[in-house]
Short mmCIF file of C-alpha atoms and ligand atoms in Angstrom, two decimals:
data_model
loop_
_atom_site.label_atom_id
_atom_site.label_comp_id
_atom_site.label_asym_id
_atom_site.label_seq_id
_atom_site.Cartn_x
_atom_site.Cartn_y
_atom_site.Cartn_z
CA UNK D 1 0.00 0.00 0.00
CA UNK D 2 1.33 3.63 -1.28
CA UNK D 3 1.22 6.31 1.54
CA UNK D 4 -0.02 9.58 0.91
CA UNK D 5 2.19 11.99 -0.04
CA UNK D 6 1.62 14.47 2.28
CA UNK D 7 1.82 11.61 4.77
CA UNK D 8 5.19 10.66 3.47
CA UNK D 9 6.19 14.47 3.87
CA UNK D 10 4.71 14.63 7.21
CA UNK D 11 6.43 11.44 8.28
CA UNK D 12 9.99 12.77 6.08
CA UNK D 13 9.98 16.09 8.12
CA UNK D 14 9.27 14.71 11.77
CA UNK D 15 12.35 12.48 11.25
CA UNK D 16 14.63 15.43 10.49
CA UNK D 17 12.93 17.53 13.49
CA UNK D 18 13.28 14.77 15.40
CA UNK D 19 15.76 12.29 15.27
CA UNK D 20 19.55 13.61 17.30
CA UNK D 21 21.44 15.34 15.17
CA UNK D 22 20.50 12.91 12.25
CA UNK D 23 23.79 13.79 10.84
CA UNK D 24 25.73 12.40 13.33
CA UNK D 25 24.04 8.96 13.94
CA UNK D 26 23.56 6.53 11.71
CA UNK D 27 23.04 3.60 14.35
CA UNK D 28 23.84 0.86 10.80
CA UNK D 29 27.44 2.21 10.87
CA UNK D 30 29.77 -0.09 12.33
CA UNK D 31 32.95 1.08 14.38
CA UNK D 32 36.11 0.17 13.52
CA UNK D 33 39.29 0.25 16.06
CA UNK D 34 42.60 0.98 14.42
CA UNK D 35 46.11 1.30 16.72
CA UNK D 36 49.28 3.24 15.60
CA UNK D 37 52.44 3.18 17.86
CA UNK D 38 54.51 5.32 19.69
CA UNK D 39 57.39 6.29 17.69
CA UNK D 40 61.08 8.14 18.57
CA UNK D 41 62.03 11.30 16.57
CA UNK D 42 64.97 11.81 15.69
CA UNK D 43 66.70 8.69 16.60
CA UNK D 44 69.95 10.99 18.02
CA UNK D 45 71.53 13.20 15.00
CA UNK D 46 68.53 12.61 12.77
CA UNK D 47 66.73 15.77 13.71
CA UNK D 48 63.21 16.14 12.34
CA UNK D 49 64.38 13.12 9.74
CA UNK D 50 64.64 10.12 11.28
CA UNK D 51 62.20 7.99 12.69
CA UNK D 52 61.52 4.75 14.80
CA UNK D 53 58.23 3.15 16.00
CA UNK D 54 58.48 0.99 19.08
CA UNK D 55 56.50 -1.97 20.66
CA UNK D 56 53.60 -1.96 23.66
CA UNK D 57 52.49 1.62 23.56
CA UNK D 58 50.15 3.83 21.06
CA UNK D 59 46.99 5.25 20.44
CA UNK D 60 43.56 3.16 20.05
CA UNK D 61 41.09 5.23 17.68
CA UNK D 62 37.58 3.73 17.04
CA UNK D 63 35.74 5.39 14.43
CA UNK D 64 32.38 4.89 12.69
CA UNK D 65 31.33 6.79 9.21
CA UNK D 66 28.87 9.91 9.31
CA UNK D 67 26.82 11.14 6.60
CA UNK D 68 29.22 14.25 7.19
CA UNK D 69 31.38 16.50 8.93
CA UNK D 70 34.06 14.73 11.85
CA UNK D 71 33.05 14.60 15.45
CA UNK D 72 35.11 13.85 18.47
CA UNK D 73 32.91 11.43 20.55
CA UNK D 74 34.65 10.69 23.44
CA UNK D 75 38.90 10.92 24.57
CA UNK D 76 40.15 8.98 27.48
CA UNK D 77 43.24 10.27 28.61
CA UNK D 78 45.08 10.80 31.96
CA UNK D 79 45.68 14.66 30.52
CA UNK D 80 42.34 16.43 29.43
CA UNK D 81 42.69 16.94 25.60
CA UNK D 82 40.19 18.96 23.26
CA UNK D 83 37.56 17.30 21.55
CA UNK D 84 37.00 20.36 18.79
CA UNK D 85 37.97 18.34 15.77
CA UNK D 86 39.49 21.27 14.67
CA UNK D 87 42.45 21.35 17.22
CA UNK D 88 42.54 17.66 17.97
CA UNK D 89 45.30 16.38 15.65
CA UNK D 90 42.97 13.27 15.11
CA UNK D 91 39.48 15.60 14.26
CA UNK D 92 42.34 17.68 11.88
CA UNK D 93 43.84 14.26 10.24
CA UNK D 94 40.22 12.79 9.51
CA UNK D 95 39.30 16.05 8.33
CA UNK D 96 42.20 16.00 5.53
CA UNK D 97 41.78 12.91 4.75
CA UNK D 98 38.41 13.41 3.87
CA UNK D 99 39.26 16.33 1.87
CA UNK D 100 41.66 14.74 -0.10
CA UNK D 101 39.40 11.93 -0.98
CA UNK D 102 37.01 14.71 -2.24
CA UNK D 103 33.64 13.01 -0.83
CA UNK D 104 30.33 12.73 0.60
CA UNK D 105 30.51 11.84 4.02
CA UNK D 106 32.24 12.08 7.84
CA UNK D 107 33.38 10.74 10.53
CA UNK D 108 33.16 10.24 14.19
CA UNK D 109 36.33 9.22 16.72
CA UNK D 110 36.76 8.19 20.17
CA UNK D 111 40.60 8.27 21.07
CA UNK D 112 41.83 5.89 23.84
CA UNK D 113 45.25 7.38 24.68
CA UNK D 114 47.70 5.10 25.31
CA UNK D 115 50.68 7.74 26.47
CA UNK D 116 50.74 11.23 27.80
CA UNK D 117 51.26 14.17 25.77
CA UNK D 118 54.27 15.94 25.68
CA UNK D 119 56.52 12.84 26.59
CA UNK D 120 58.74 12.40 23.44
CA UNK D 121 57.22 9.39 22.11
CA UNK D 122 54.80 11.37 19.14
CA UNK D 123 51.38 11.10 21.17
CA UNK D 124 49.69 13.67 18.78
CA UNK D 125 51.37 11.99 16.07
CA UNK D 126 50.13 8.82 16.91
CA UNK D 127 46.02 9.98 17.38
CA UNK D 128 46.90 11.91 13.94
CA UNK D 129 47.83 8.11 12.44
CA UNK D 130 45.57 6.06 13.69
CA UNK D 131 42.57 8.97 12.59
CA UNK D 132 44.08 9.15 9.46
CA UNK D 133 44.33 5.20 8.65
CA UNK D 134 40.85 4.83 10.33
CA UNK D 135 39.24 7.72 7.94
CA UNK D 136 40.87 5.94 4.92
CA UNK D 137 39.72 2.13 5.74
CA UNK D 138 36.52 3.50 6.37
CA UNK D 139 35.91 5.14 2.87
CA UNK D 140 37.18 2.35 1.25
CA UNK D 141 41.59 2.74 1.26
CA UNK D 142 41.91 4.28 -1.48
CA UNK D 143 44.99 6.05 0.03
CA UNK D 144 48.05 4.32 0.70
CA UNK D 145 50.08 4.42 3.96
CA UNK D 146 52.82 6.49 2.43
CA UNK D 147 49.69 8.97 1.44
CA UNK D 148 48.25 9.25 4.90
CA UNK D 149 51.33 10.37 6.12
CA UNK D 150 50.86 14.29 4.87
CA UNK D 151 47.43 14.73 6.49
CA UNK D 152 48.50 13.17 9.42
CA UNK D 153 51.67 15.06 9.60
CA UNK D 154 49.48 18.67 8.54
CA UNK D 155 47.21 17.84 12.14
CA UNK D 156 50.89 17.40 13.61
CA UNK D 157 51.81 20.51 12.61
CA UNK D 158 49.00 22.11 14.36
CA UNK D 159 49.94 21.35 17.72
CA UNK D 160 53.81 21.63 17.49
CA UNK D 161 53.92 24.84 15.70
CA UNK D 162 56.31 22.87 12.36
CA UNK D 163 56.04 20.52 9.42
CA UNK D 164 57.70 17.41 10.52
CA UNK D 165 57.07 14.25 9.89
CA UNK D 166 59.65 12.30 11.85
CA UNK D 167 56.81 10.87 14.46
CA UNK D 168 53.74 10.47 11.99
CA UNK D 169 55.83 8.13 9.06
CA UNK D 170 57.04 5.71 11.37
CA UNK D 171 54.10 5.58 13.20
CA UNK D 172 51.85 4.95 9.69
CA UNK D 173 54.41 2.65 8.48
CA UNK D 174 56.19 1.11 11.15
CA UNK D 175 59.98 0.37 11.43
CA UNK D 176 62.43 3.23 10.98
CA UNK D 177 62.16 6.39 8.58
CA UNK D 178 63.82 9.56 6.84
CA UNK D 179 62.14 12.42 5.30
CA UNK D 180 64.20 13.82 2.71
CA UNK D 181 61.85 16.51 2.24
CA UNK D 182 58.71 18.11 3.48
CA UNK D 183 56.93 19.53 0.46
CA UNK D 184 56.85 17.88 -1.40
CA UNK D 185 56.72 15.25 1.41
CA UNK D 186 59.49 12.81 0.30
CA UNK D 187 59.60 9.85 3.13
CA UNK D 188 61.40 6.38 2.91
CA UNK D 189 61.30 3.49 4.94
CA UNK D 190 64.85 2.41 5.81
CA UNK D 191 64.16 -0.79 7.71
CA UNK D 192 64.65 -2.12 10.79
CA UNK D 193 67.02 -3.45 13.61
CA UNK D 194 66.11 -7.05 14.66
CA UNK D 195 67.54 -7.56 18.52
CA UNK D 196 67.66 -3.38 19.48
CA UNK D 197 66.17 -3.51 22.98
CA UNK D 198 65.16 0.05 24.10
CA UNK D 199 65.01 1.01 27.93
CA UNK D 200 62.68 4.08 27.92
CA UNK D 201 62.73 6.21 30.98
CA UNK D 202 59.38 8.89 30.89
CA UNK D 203 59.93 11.96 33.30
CA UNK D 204 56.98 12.64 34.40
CA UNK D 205 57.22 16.39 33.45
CA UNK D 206 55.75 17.96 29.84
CA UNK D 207 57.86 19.39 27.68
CA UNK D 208 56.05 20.77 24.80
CA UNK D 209 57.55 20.04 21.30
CA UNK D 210 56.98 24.10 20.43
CA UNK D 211 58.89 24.74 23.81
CA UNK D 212 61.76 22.53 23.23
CA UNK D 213 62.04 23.82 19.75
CA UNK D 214 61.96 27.39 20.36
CA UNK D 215 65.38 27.22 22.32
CA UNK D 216 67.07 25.20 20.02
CA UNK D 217 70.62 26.88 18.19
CA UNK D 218 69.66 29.21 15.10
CA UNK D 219 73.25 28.30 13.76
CA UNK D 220 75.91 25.50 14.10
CA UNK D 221 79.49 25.46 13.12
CA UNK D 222 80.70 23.14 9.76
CA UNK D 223 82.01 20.80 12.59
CA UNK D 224 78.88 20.00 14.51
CA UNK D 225 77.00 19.89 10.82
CA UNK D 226 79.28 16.94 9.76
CA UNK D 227 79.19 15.31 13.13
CA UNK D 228 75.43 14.93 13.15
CA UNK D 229 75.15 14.45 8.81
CA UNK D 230 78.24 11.51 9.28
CA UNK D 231 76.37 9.87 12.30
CA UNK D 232 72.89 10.58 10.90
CA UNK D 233 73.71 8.48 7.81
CA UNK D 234 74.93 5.65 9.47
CA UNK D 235 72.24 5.27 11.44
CA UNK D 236 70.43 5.07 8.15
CA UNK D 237 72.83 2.28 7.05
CA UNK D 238 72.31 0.35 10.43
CA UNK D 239 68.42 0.69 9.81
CA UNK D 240 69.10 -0.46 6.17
CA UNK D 241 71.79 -3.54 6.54
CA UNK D 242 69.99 -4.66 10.38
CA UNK D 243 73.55 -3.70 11.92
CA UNK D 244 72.97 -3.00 16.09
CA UNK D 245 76.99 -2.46 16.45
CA UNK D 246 76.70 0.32 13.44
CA UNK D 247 73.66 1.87 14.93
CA UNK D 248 75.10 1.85 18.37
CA UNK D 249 78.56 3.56 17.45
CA UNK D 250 76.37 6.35 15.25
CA UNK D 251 73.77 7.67 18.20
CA UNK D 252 75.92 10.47 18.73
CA UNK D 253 74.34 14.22 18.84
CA UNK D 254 76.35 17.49 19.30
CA UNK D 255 73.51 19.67 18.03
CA UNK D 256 70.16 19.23 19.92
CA UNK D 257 71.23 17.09 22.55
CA UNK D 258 72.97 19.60 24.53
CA UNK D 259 70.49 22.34 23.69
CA UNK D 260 67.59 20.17 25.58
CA UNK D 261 69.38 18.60 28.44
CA UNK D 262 68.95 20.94 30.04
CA UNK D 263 65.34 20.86 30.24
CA UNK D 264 65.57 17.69 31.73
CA UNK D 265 66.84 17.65 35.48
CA UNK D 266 69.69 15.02 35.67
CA UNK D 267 70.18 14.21 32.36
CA UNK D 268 73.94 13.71 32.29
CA UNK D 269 74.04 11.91 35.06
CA UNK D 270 71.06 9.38 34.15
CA UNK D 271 72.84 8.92 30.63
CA UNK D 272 76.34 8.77 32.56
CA UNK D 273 74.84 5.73 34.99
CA UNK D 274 73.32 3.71 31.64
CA UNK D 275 76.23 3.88 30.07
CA UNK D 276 78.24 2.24 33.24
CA UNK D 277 75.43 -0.20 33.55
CA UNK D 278 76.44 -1.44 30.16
CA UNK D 279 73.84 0.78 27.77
CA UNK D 280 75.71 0.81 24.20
CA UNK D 281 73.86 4.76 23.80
CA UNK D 282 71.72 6.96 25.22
CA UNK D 283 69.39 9.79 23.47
CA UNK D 284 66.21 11.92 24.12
CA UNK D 285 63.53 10.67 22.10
CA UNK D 286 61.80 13.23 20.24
CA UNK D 287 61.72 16.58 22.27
CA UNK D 288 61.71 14.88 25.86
CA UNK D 289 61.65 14.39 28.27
CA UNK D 290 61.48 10.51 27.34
CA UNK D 291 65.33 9.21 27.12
CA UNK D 292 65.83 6.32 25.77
CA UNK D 293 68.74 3.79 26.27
CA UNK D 294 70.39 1.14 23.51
CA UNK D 295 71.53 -2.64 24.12
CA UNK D 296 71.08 -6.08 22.37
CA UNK D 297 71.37 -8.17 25.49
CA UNK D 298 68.23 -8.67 27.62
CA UNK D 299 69.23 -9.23 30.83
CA UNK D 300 70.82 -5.75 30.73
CA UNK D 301 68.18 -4.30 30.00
CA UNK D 302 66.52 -4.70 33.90
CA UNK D 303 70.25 -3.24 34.80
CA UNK D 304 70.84 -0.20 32.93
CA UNK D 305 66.75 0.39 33.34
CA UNK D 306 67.23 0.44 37.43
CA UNK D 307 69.90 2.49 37.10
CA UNK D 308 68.29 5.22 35.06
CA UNK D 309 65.60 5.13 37.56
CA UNK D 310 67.72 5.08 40.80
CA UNK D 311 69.83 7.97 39.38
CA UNK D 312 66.28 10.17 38.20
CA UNK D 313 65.16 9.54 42.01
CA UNK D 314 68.62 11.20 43.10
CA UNK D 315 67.11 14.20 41.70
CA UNK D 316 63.66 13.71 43.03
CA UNK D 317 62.15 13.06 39.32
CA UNK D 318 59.38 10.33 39.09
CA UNK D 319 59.43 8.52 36.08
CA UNK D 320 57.97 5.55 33.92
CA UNK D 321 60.06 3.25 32.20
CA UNK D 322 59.48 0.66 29.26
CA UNK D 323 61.63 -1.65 27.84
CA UNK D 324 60.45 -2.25 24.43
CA UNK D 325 61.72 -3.22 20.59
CA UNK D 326 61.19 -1.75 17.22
CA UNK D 327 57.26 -2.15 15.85
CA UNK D 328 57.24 -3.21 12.24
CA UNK D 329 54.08 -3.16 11.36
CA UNK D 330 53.22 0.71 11.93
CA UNK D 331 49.55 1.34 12.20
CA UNK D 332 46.85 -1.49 11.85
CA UNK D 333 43.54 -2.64 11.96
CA UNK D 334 42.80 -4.40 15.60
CA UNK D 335 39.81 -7.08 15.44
N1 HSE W 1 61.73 16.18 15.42
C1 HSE W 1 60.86 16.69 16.43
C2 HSE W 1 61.68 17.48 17.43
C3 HSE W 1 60.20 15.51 17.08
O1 HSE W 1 62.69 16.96 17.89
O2 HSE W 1 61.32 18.62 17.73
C4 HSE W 1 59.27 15.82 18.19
O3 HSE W 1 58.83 14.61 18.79
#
């Protein structure tokens, strides 16, 4: 039997009255969960270039398709975050992605965070991944990883003020990275290192990635330039040829190491005591205050990890600590 017409447009207009914010629920979508991992910038010498994403921590995003526009439906997080898609570096990676696909339709997020903010392990960058890979799977991939690493890296620039995409690449595609260039985004995957074993130690203070760029050295002699370039590229060759003895010899940095020490309380000494309790290197990861200690043997792992943490409670600094390996996969699909 054929309604009415005017009943059907009675019936069509009490719907859109009346159903909550019709554009945001369509109760037939399914949600999807998607994880990207915590990653290291810089690796040492490798500012803003190099890469590295590591093992047991990262960002959960579920996220369900909209007939349009990107909502932020719910964050858990020790810190308290936005949930305006429009400064949330996952609302601001969904939203790219959808532009660049050029179509009808939106999405909504809920972002489990699995590490604080400001630590040095590319925590935006991470929400900005998983967003991004969870906005392409949803409308169908037609993206590849190595394309969902520019709108992922634009919602990164939001938050820390520069285009770099040294936290979002590895994170997308797992294992280490270089960026030869920005824009045109230019990013390679360089490989891997099969038995590195990373101790991280987490201060917990913040140290914003703006912050600990805005007191970094506007020049640097020839000296310090070929020091970081000649270490910088063996690092790459390590990644590249799975060499731990290469990489270890090459995490050497005499530009923005000593330029953000400082801002962490104890650093010398805490890199000092690893290195006694057998650590191979020691670097901040990223912009801090997460360090992060290098060895291929296990069982010193729990050493030069108590160490780090006896010598940060000398100076009164709580910390976590994580002892983790490199994550190949990058971001993924979780079932
Ligand atoms: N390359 C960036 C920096 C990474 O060191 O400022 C931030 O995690």
């Amino acid at each position: 039997m054929a309604l009415h017409p005017g009943i059907l447009r009675n019936l069509r207009e009490f719907f859109r009255k009346f159903t909550p914010s019709n554009h945001l629920y369509h109760m037939e979508e399914q949600w999807i969960r998607v994880f990207a991992p915590a990653t290291i910038g810089n690796i040492g010498p490798g500012f803003d270039v190099l890469g590295l994403a590591i093992q047991h921590l990262g960002d959960v995003v579920e996220a369900r398709r909209v007939a349009q526009g990107v909502y932020i439906r719910e964050i858990h997080s020790e810190m308290p975050l936005t949930n305006d898609p429009r400064k949330n570096t996952a609302g601001i990676a969904a939203t790219e992605v959808l532009r660049i696909l050029n179509i009808e339709g939106g999405v909504e997020l809920k972002i489990f965070k699995g590490m604080p903010s400001g630590s040095g392990l590319g925590s935006s960058a991470a929400s900005a991944a998983a967003a991004a890979f969870a906005t392409n799977y949803l409308y169908g991939q037609q993206l590849s990883r190595e394309e969902l690493i520019l709108p992922a890296t634009r919602a990164e620039e939001f938050v820390s003020g520069d285009f770099f995409a040294d936290n979002t690449a590895p994170s997308l595609l797992g294992g280490a990275t270089l960026t030869r260039s920005c824009l045109p985004l230019d990013v390679t995957k360089i490989g891997s290192l099969s038995n590195l074993i990373m101790v991280l130690i987490t201060p917990k203070i913040v140290i914003l990635t703006k912050e600990a760029r805005d007191i970094l050295p506007e020049q640097i002699s020839l000296k310090q330039f070929v020091f970081n370039m000649a270490n910088a590229c063996l690092i790459t060759a390590a990644f590249a040829k799975d060499d731990y003895k290469l990489f270890a010899r090459s995490l050497n940095d005499e530009v923005i190491e000593p330029a953000r020490a400082r801002l962490i309380k104890g650093f010398a000494e805490v890199k000092q005591n690893a290195l006694r309790a057998g650590a191979d290197g020691v670097a901040i990861s990223g912009s801090g205050p997460t360090i992060f200690a290098i060895t291929d043997e296990a069982k010193k792992a729990r050493f030069i990890e108590d160490a780090m943490l006896r010598t940060f409670a000398q100076f009164e600094v709580d910390c976590h600590s994580l002892i983790t390996e490199v994550d190949n996969e990058g971001t993924r699909l979780l079932l």
